[in-house]
PDB file of C-alpha atoms and ligand atoms in Angstrom:
ATOM      1  CA  UNK A   1       0.000   0.000   0.000  1.00 46.00           C
ATOM      2  CA  UNK A   2       1.313   3.446  -0.834  1.00 48.00           C
ATOM      3  CA  UNK A   3       1.654   6.250   1.733  1.00 70.00           C
ATOM      4  CA  UNK A   4      -1.455   8.056   2.834  1.00 83.00           C
ATOM      5  CA  UNK A   5      -2.429  11.022   0.707  1.00 89.00           C
ATOM      6  CA  UNK A   6      -2.663  14.263   2.699  1.00 94.00           C
ATOM      7  CA  UNK A   7      -4.684  17.079   1.101  1.00 95.00           C
ATOM      8  CA  UNK A   8      -2.619  20.064  -0.037  1.00 94.00           C
ATOM      9  CA  UNK A   9      -5.521  22.435   0.458  1.00 95.00           C
ATOM     10  CA  UNK A  10      -6.478  22.518   4.091  1.00 97.00           C
ATOM     11  CA  UNK A  11      -9.119  24.478   5.991  1.00 96.00           C
ATOM     12  CA  UNK A  12      -7.563  26.857   8.506  1.00 96.00           C
ATOM     13  CA  UNK A  13      -9.705  25.725  11.411  1.00 97.00           C
ATOM     14  CA  UNK A  14     -11.916  22.897  12.619  1.00 98.00           C
ATOM     15  CA  UNK A  15     -14.364  22.650  15.497  1.00 98.00           C
ATOM     16  CA  UNK A  16     -17.039  20.121  16.325  1.00 98.00           C
ATOM     17  CA  UNK A  17     -20.624  21.063  15.526  1.00 98.00           C
ATOM     18  CA  UNK A  18     -23.100  21.515  18.406  1.00 98.00           C
ATOM     19  CA  UNK A  19     -24.385  17.985  17.980  1.00 98.00           C
ATOM     20  CA  UNK A  20     -20.896  16.497  17.769  1.00 98.00           C
ATOM     21  CA  UNK A  21     -19.795  18.412  20.862  1.00 98.00           C
ATOM     22  CA  UNK A  22     -22.484  16.457  22.707  1.00 98.00           C
ATOM     23  CA  UNK A  23     -21.288  13.222  21.108  1.00 98.00           C
ATOM     24  CA  UNK A  24     -17.727  14.130  22.074  1.00 98.00           C
ATOM     25  CA  UNK A  25     -18.834  14.493  25.713  1.00 98.00           C
ATOM     26  CA  UNK A  26     -20.546  11.086  25.552  1.00 98.00           C
ATOM     27  CA  UNK A  27     -17.378   9.505  24.138  1.00 98.00           C
ATOM     28  CA  UNK A  28     -15.164  11.085  26.788  1.00 98.00           C
ATOM     29  CA  UNK A  29     -17.440   9.787  29.552  1.00 97.00           C
ATOM     30  CA  UNK A  30     -16.370   6.260  28.629  1.00 97.00           C
ATOM     31  CA  UNK A  31     -12.801   6.938  29.746  1.00 97.00           C
ATOM     32  CA  UNK A  32     -11.346   7.969  33.127  1.00 96.00           C
ATOM     33  CA  UNK A  33     -10.260  11.631  33.020  1.00 94.00           C
ATOM     34  CA  UNK A  34      -6.571  10.678  33.303  1.00 95.00           C
ATOM     35  CA  UNK A  35      -6.979   8.244  30.386  1.00 96.00           C
ATOM     36  CA  UNK A  36      -8.950  10.503  28.075  1.00 97.00           C
ATOM     37  CA  UNK A  37      -6.294  10.286  25.364  1.00 97.00           C
ATOM     38  CA  UNK A  38      -7.661   6.767  24.724  1.00 97.00           C
ATOM     39  CA  UNK A  39     -10.645   8.491  23.081  1.00 98.00           C
ATOM     40  CA  UNK A  40      -8.456   9.517  20.150  1.00 98.00           C
ATOM     41  CA  UNK A  41      -9.879   6.962  17.716  1.00 98.00           C
ATOM     42  CA  UNK A  42     -13.626   7.620  18.178  1.00 98.00           C
ATOM     43  CA  UNK A  43     -12.961  11.368  18.159  1.00 98.00           C
ATOM     44  CA  UNK A  44     -11.018  11.138  14.902  1.00 98.00           C
ATOM     45  CA  UNK A  45     -13.865   9.117  13.421  1.00 97.00           C
ATOM     46  CA  UNK A  46     -16.383  11.711  14.589  1.00 98.00           C
ATOM     47  CA  UNK A  47     -14.321  14.480  12.978  1.00 98.00           C
ATOM     48  CA  UNK A  48     -14.147  12.497   9.752  1.00 97.00           C
ATOM     49  CA  UNK A  49     -17.925  11.940   9.700  1.00 96.00           C
ATOM     50  CA  UNK A  50     -18.508  15.654  10.241  1.00 97.00           C
ATOM     51  CA  UNK A  51     -16.120  16.658   7.473  1.00 97.00           C
ATOM     52  CA  UNK A  52     -17.544  14.624   4.551  1.00 94.00           C
ATOM     53  CA  UNK A  53     -15.312  11.616   5.069  1.00 95.00           C
ATOM     54  CA  UNK A  54     -11.885  13.119   5.687  1.00 97.00           C
ATOM     55  CA  UNK A  55      -9.976  14.714   8.560  1.00 98.00           C
ATOM     56  CA  UNK A  56      -8.236  18.040   7.973  1.00 98.00           C
ATOM     57  CA  UNK A  57      -4.963  18.700   9.784  1.00 98.00           C
ATOM     58  CA  UNK A  58      -6.769  21.396  11.784  1.00 98.00           C
ATOM     59  CA  UNK A  59      -9.067  18.608  13.025  1.00 98.00           C
ATOM     60  CA  UNK A  60      -6.057  16.647  14.227  1.00 98.00           C
ATOM     61  CA  UNK A  61      -4.831  19.718  16.114  1.00 98.00           C
ATOM     62  CA  UNK A  62      -8.325  20.290  17.535  1.00 98.00           C
ATOM     63  CA  UNK A  63      -8.489  16.725  18.880  1.00 98.00           C
ATOM     64  CA  UNK A  64      -4.940  16.948  20.249  1.00 98.00           C
ATOM     65  CA  UNK A  65      -5.976  20.096  22.139  1.00 98.00           C
ATOM     66  CA  UNK A  66      -9.169  18.432  23.418  1.00 98.00           C
ATOM     67  CA  UNK A  67      -7.219  15.448  24.707  1.00 98.00           C
ATOM     68  CA  UNK A  68      -4.252  17.526  25.897  1.00 97.00           C
ATOM     69  CA  UNK A  69      -1.732  15.443  23.964  1.00 98.00           C
ATOM     70  CA  UNK A  70       0.940  16.506  21.444  1.00 98.00           C
ATOM     71  CA  UNK A  71      -0.258  16.945  17.826  1.00 98.00           C
ATOM     72  CA  UNK A  72       2.105  14.189  16.653  1.00 98.00           C
ATOM     73  CA  UNK A  73       0.371  11.591  18.849  1.00 98.00           C
ATOM     74  CA  UNK A  74      -2.949  12.164  17.092  1.00 98.00           C
ATOM     75  CA  UNK A  75      -1.273  12.489  13.682  1.00 98.00           C
ATOM     76  CA  UNK A  76       0.415   9.099  14.183  1.00 97.00           C
ATOM     77  CA  UNK A  77      -2.953   7.417  14.776  1.00 98.00           C
ATOM     78  CA  UNK A  78      -4.618   9.208  11.856  1.00 97.00           C
ATOM     79  CA  UNK A  79      -1.858   8.190   9.445  1.00 96.00           C
ATOM     80  CA  UNK A  80      -1.529   4.592  10.676  1.00 95.00           C
ATOM     81  CA  UNK A  81      -5.091   3.334  10.214  1.00 93.00           C
ATOM     82  CA  UNK A  82      -6.702   3.071   6.789  1.00 89.00           C
ATOM     83  CA  UNK A  83     -10.079   3.975   8.321  1.00 91.00           C
ATOM     84  CA  UNK A  84      -8.971   7.610   8.496  1.00 96.00           C
ATOM     85  CA  UNK A  85      -8.745   9.716   5.350  1.00 96.00           C
ATOM     86  CA  UNK A  86      -6.594  12.822   5.255  1.00 96.00           C
ATOM     87  CA  UNK A  87      -7.755  14.057   1.868  1.00 95.00           C
ATOM     88  CA  UNK A  88     -11.230  14.514   0.383  1.00 95.00           C
ATOM     89  CA  UNK A  89     -12.981  11.313  -0.662  1.00 96.00           C
ATOM     90  CA  UNK A  90     -15.640  10.914  -3.322  1.00 96.00           C
ATOM     91  CA  UNK A  91     -19.359  10.549  -2.799  1.00 96.00           C
ATOM     92  CA  UNK A  92     -18.527   6.924  -3.583  1.00 97.00           C
ATOM     93  CA  UNK A  93     -15.533   5.943  -1.479  1.00 97.00           C
ATOM     94  CA  UNK A  94     -14.236   2.530  -2.534  1.00 98.00           C
ATOM     95  CA  UNK A  95     -12.073   0.413  -0.249  1.00 97.00           C
ATOM     96  CA  UNK A  96     -10.538  -2.570  -2.040  1.00 98.00           C
ATOM     97  CA  UNK A  97      -9.445  -5.489   0.101  1.00 98.00           C
ATOM     98  CA  UNK A  98      -6.110  -6.811  -1.159  1.00 98.00           C
ATOM     99  CA  UNK A  99      -5.257  -9.202   1.672  1.00 98.00           C
ATOM    100  CA  UNK A 100      -4.295 -12.787   0.739  1.00 98.00           C
ATOM    101  CA  UNK A 101      -7.720 -14.478   0.129  1.00 97.00           C
ATOM    102  CA  UNK A 102      -8.915 -11.518  -1.953  1.00 98.00           C
ATOM    103  CA  UNK A 103      -5.528 -11.313  -3.670  1.00 98.00           C
ATOM    104  CA  UNK A 104      -5.666 -15.004  -4.635  1.00 97.00           C
ATOM    105  CA  UNK A 105      -9.199 -14.494  -5.953  1.00 97.00           C
ATOM    106  CA  UNK A 106      -8.236 -11.562  -8.173  1.00 97.00           C
ATOM    107  CA  UNK A 107      -8.224  -8.324  -6.175  1.00 98.00           C
ATOM    108  CA  UNK A 108      -5.310  -7.150  -8.343  1.00 98.00           C
ATOM    109  CA  UNK A 109      -7.743  -6.912 -11.252  1.00 97.00           C
ATOM    110  CA  UNK A 110     -10.177  -4.924  -9.105  1.00 98.00           C
ATOM    111  CA  UNK A 111      -7.367  -2.479  -8.277  1.00 98.00           C
ATOM    112  CA  UNK A 112      -6.644  -2.173 -12.015  1.00 97.00           C
ATOM    113  CA  UNK A 113     -10.326  -1.391 -12.591  1.00 97.00           C
ATOM    114  CA  UNK A 114     -10.202   1.293  -9.892  1.00 98.00           C
ATOM    115  CA  UNK A 115      -7.235   2.865 -11.653  1.00 98.00           C
ATOM    116  CA  UNK A 116      -9.083   2.771 -14.960  1.00 97.00           C
ATOM    117  CA  UNK A 117     -12.556   3.887 -13.872  1.00 97.00           C
ATOM    118  CA  UNK A 118     -11.866   6.045 -10.803  1.00 97.00           C
ATOM    119  CA  UNK A 119      -8.374   7.470 -10.548  1.00 97.00           C
ATOM    120  CA  UNK A 120      -4.904   6.328 -11.538  1.00 97.00           C
ATOM    121  CA  UNK A 121      -3.695   7.255  -8.074  1.00 94.00           C
ATOM    122  CA  UNK A 122      -4.932   5.675  -4.875  1.00 93.00           C
ATOM    123  CA  UNK A 123      -6.498   8.200  -2.468  1.00 91.00           C
ATOM    124  CA  UNK A 124      -7.139  10.778  -5.192  1.00 93.00           C
ATOM    125  CA  UNK A 125     -10.512  11.946  -6.470  1.00 95.00           C
ATOM    126  CA  UNK A 126     -11.793  10.917  -9.888  1.00 97.00           C
ATOM    127  CA  UNK A 127     -11.935  13.620 -12.540  1.00 96.00           C
ATOM    128  CA  UNK A 128     -15.608  14.286 -11.851  1.00 96.00           C
ATOM    129  CA  UNK A 129     -14.755  14.292  -8.115  1.00 94.00           C
ATOM    130  CA  UNK A 130     -17.496  11.757  -7.541  1.00 97.00           C
ATOM    131  CA  UNK A 131     -15.413   8.804  -6.401  1.00 97.00           C
ATOM    132  CA  UNK A 132     -12.077   7.741  -4.942  1.00 97.00           C
ATOM    133  CA  UNK A 133     -10.465   4.477  -3.868  1.00 96.00           C
ATOM    134  CA  UNK A 134      -7.893   3.017  -1.533  1.00 95.00           C
ATOM    135  CA  UNK A 135      -6.447  -0.412  -0.815  1.00 95.00           C
ATOM    136  CA  UNK A 136      -7.201  -1.850   2.622  1.00 95.00           C
ATOM    137  CA  UNK A 137      -6.454  -4.957   4.634  1.00 95.00           C
ATOM    138  CA  UNK A 138      -9.001  -7.737   5.247  1.00 97.00           C
ATOM    139  CA  UNK A 139     -12.564  -6.483   5.634  1.00 97.00           C
ATOM    140  CA  UNK A 140     -13.774  -9.781   7.062  1.00 96.00           C
ATOM    141  CA  UNK A 141     -15.716 -11.036   4.038  1.00 96.00           C
ATOM    142  CA  UNK A 142     -13.005 -13.396   2.753  1.00 96.00           C
ATOM    143  CA  UNK A 143     -15.542 -16.173   2.043  1.00 94.00           C
ATOM    144  CA  UNK A 144     -16.913 -14.009  -0.774  1.00 96.00           C
ATOM    145  CA  UNK A 145     -13.575 -12.764  -2.082  1.00 97.00           C
ATOM    146  CA  UNK A 146     -12.700 -10.594  -3.866  1.00 98.00           C
ATOM    147  CA  UNK A 147     -14.722  -7.810  -2.372  1.00 98.00           C
ATOM    148  CA  UNK A 148     -14.877  -4.056  -1.919  1.00 98.00           C
ATOM    149  CA  UNK A 149     -16.558  -1.705   0.496  1.00 98.00           C
ATOM    150  CA  UNK A 150     -18.328   1.373  -0.908  1.00 98.00           C
ATOM    151  CA  UNK A 151     -19.164   3.840   1.833  1.00 95.00           C
ATOM    152  CA  UNK A 152     -20.833   1.549   4.419  1.00 93.00           C
ATOM    153  CA  UNK A 153     -21.775  -1.333   2.103  1.00 97.00           C
ATOM    154  CA  UNK A 154     -20.039  -4.507   0.925  1.00 98.00           C
ATOM    155  CA  UNK A 155     -19.983  -5.732  -2.694  1.00 98.00           C
ATOM    156  CA  UNK A 156     -18.719  -9.300  -2.885  1.00 98.00           C
ATOM    157  CA  UNK A 157     -17.901 -12.134  -5.303  1.00 97.00           C
ATOM    158  CA  UNK A 158     -16.540  -9.613  -7.770  1.00 98.00           C
ATOM    159  CA  UNK A 159     -14.988 -10.145 -11.157  1.00 96.00           C
ATOM    160  CA  UNK A 160     -13.993  -7.675 -13.860  1.00 95.00           C
ATOM    161  CA  UNK A 161     -17.510  -7.457 -15.308  1.00 96.00           C
ATOM    162  CA  UNK A 162     -19.288  -6.834 -12.019  1.00 97.00           C
ATOM    163  CA  UNK A 163     -16.618  -4.372 -10.851  1.00 97.00           C
ATOM    164  CA  UNK A 164     -16.946  -2.460 -14.121  1.00 97.00           C
ATOM    165  CA  UNK A 165     -20.728  -2.371 -13.753  1.00 97.00           C
ATOM    166  CA  UNK A 166     -20.422  -1.016 -10.212  1.00 98.00           C
ATOM    167  CA  UNK A 167     -17.864   1.658 -11.097  1.00 98.00           C
ATOM    168  CA  UNK A 168     -19.848   2.773 -14.146  1.00 97.00           C
ATOM    169  CA  UNK A 169     -23.015   2.993 -12.032  1.00 97.00           C
ATOM    170  CA  UNK A 170     -21.440   5.921 -10.161  1.00 97.00           C
ATOM    171  CA  UNK A 171     -22.201   8.092 -13.192  1.00 96.00           C
ATOM    172  CA  UNK A 172     -25.968   7.914 -12.776  1.00 96.00           C
ATOM    173  CA  UNK A 173     -26.124   6.890  -9.114  1.00 97.00           C
ATOM    174  CA  UNK A 174     -27.582   3.490  -9.960  1.00 96.00           C
ATOM    175  CA  UNK A 175     -25.513   1.149  -7.837  1.00 97.00           C
ATOM    176  CA  UNK A 176     -26.459  -2.543  -7.965  1.00 96.00           C
ATOM    177  CA  UNK A 177     -27.722  -4.374  -4.889  1.00 96.00           C
ATOM    178  CA  UNK A 178     -25.198  -4.877  -2.134  1.00 97.00           C
ATOM    179  CA  UNK A 179     -23.735  -8.278  -1.228  1.00 96.00           C
ATOM    180  CA  UNK A 180     -22.748 -11.069  -3.580  1.00 96.00           C
ATOM    181  CA  UNK A 181     -22.626 -10.004  -7.214  1.00 96.00           C
ATOM    182  CA  UNK A 182     -23.024 -13.651  -8.237  1.00 94.00           C
ATOM    183  CA  UNK A 183     -26.432 -13.876  -6.627  1.00 89.00           C
ATOM    184  CA  UNK A 184     -25.639 -16.247  -3.809  1.00 88.00           C
ATOM    185  CA  UNK A 185     -27.048 -15.700  -0.357  1.00 86.00           C
ATOM    186  CA  UNK A 186     -24.361 -14.987   2.224  1.00 86.00           C
ATOM    187  CA  UNK A 187     -21.603 -17.519   1.585  1.00 87.00           C
ATOM    188  CA  UNK A 188     -23.800 -20.419   0.554  1.00 86.00           C
ATOM    189  CA  UNK A 189     -22.358 -22.660  -2.195  1.00 83.00           C
ATOM    190  CA  UNK A 190     -22.674 -20.963  -5.567  1.00 79.00           C
ATOM    191  CA  UNK A 191     -24.685 -23.874  -7.074  1.00 76.00           C
ATOM    192  CA  UNK A 192     -27.109 -24.230  -4.174  1.00 74.00           C
ATOM    193  CA  UNK A 193     -26.837 -26.569  -1.187  1.00 76.00           C
ATOM    194  CA  UNK A 194     -25.572 -29.708  -2.905  1.00 77.00           C
ATOM    195  CA  UNK A 195     -22.558 -30.415  -0.738  1.00 72.00           C
ATOM    196  CA  UNK A 196     -24.059 -33.523   0.901  1.00 76.00           C
ATOM    197  CA  UNK A 197     -25.666 -34.917  -2.256  1.00 77.00           C
ATOM    198  CA  UNK A 198     -23.760 -37.783  -3.874  1.00 68.00           C
ATOM    199  CA  UNK A 199     -23.114 -37.201  -7.568  1.00 60.00           C
TER     200      UNK A 199
HETATM  201  S1  LIG B 201      -9.077 -11.088   2.614  1.00 70.75           S
HETATM  202 FE1  LIG B 201     -10.489  -9.776   1.635  1.00 70.75          FE
HETATM  203  S2  LIG B 201     -12.145  -9.733   3.004  1.00 70.75           S
HETATM  204 FE2  LIG B 201     -10.696 -10.949   4.019  1.00 70.75          FE
END
C-alpha cells in the first residue's frame, strides 16, 4: 500500500458542531479523566464523519488540544489506520481489500479497474470528483472474495464485469444491490446446497 495522501488544500480551522460536541462528551465519559487520550480513535472518526469523510490537519490539532496530547500523537494514529482519510474522498468511497484471500481471488484486477474507472492514483478523487479508492487490509468477508466496500456497504464475489458495472453505475447513481454479485445468499455454495448430495 502506498503512503497516505494528505490534502494540499487545508481548511484553517476545525471545530465540532453543536451535535458532535455532545457526542464528544458522551465519548469522553467512557474513559477515566486521566486516560482521556484513549478516546483519540472515536474522536477522529467523529471528525471524519462531520467533514464529509476526511480529517483536515486542523481537526487533528483540535483533537490533540481536546485530549491535551501533542499533535504528533494524534497524527500518528490518523496516518496509521486506513479507516482515516486525510484528503477529500468521493461521494462513492471505494475500499478494495487486497489481503491474501482476496488477492488469490483476483483483487489485483479490481485495483486495475479502480485505476481505470476512478483514478490512476490511490487516495485521489476521480476527474468528476465523484469517487475515490484506496487499498485496505481484510474487511472480514473473505468467504466471498474478492470484495470491496463502498461507503458503508459490501460488494462481494466480484470479477472484472461486475466491478466495471459497479464503477460505471457511479455516473448515474444506480448502484447494484449490495452483497454477492453472483447472486448467492451470504456464503452459501454458488450452485445451491448440494454439498451432501452424492453425484
Ligand atoms: S481477505 Fe479480503 S475480506 Fe478478508
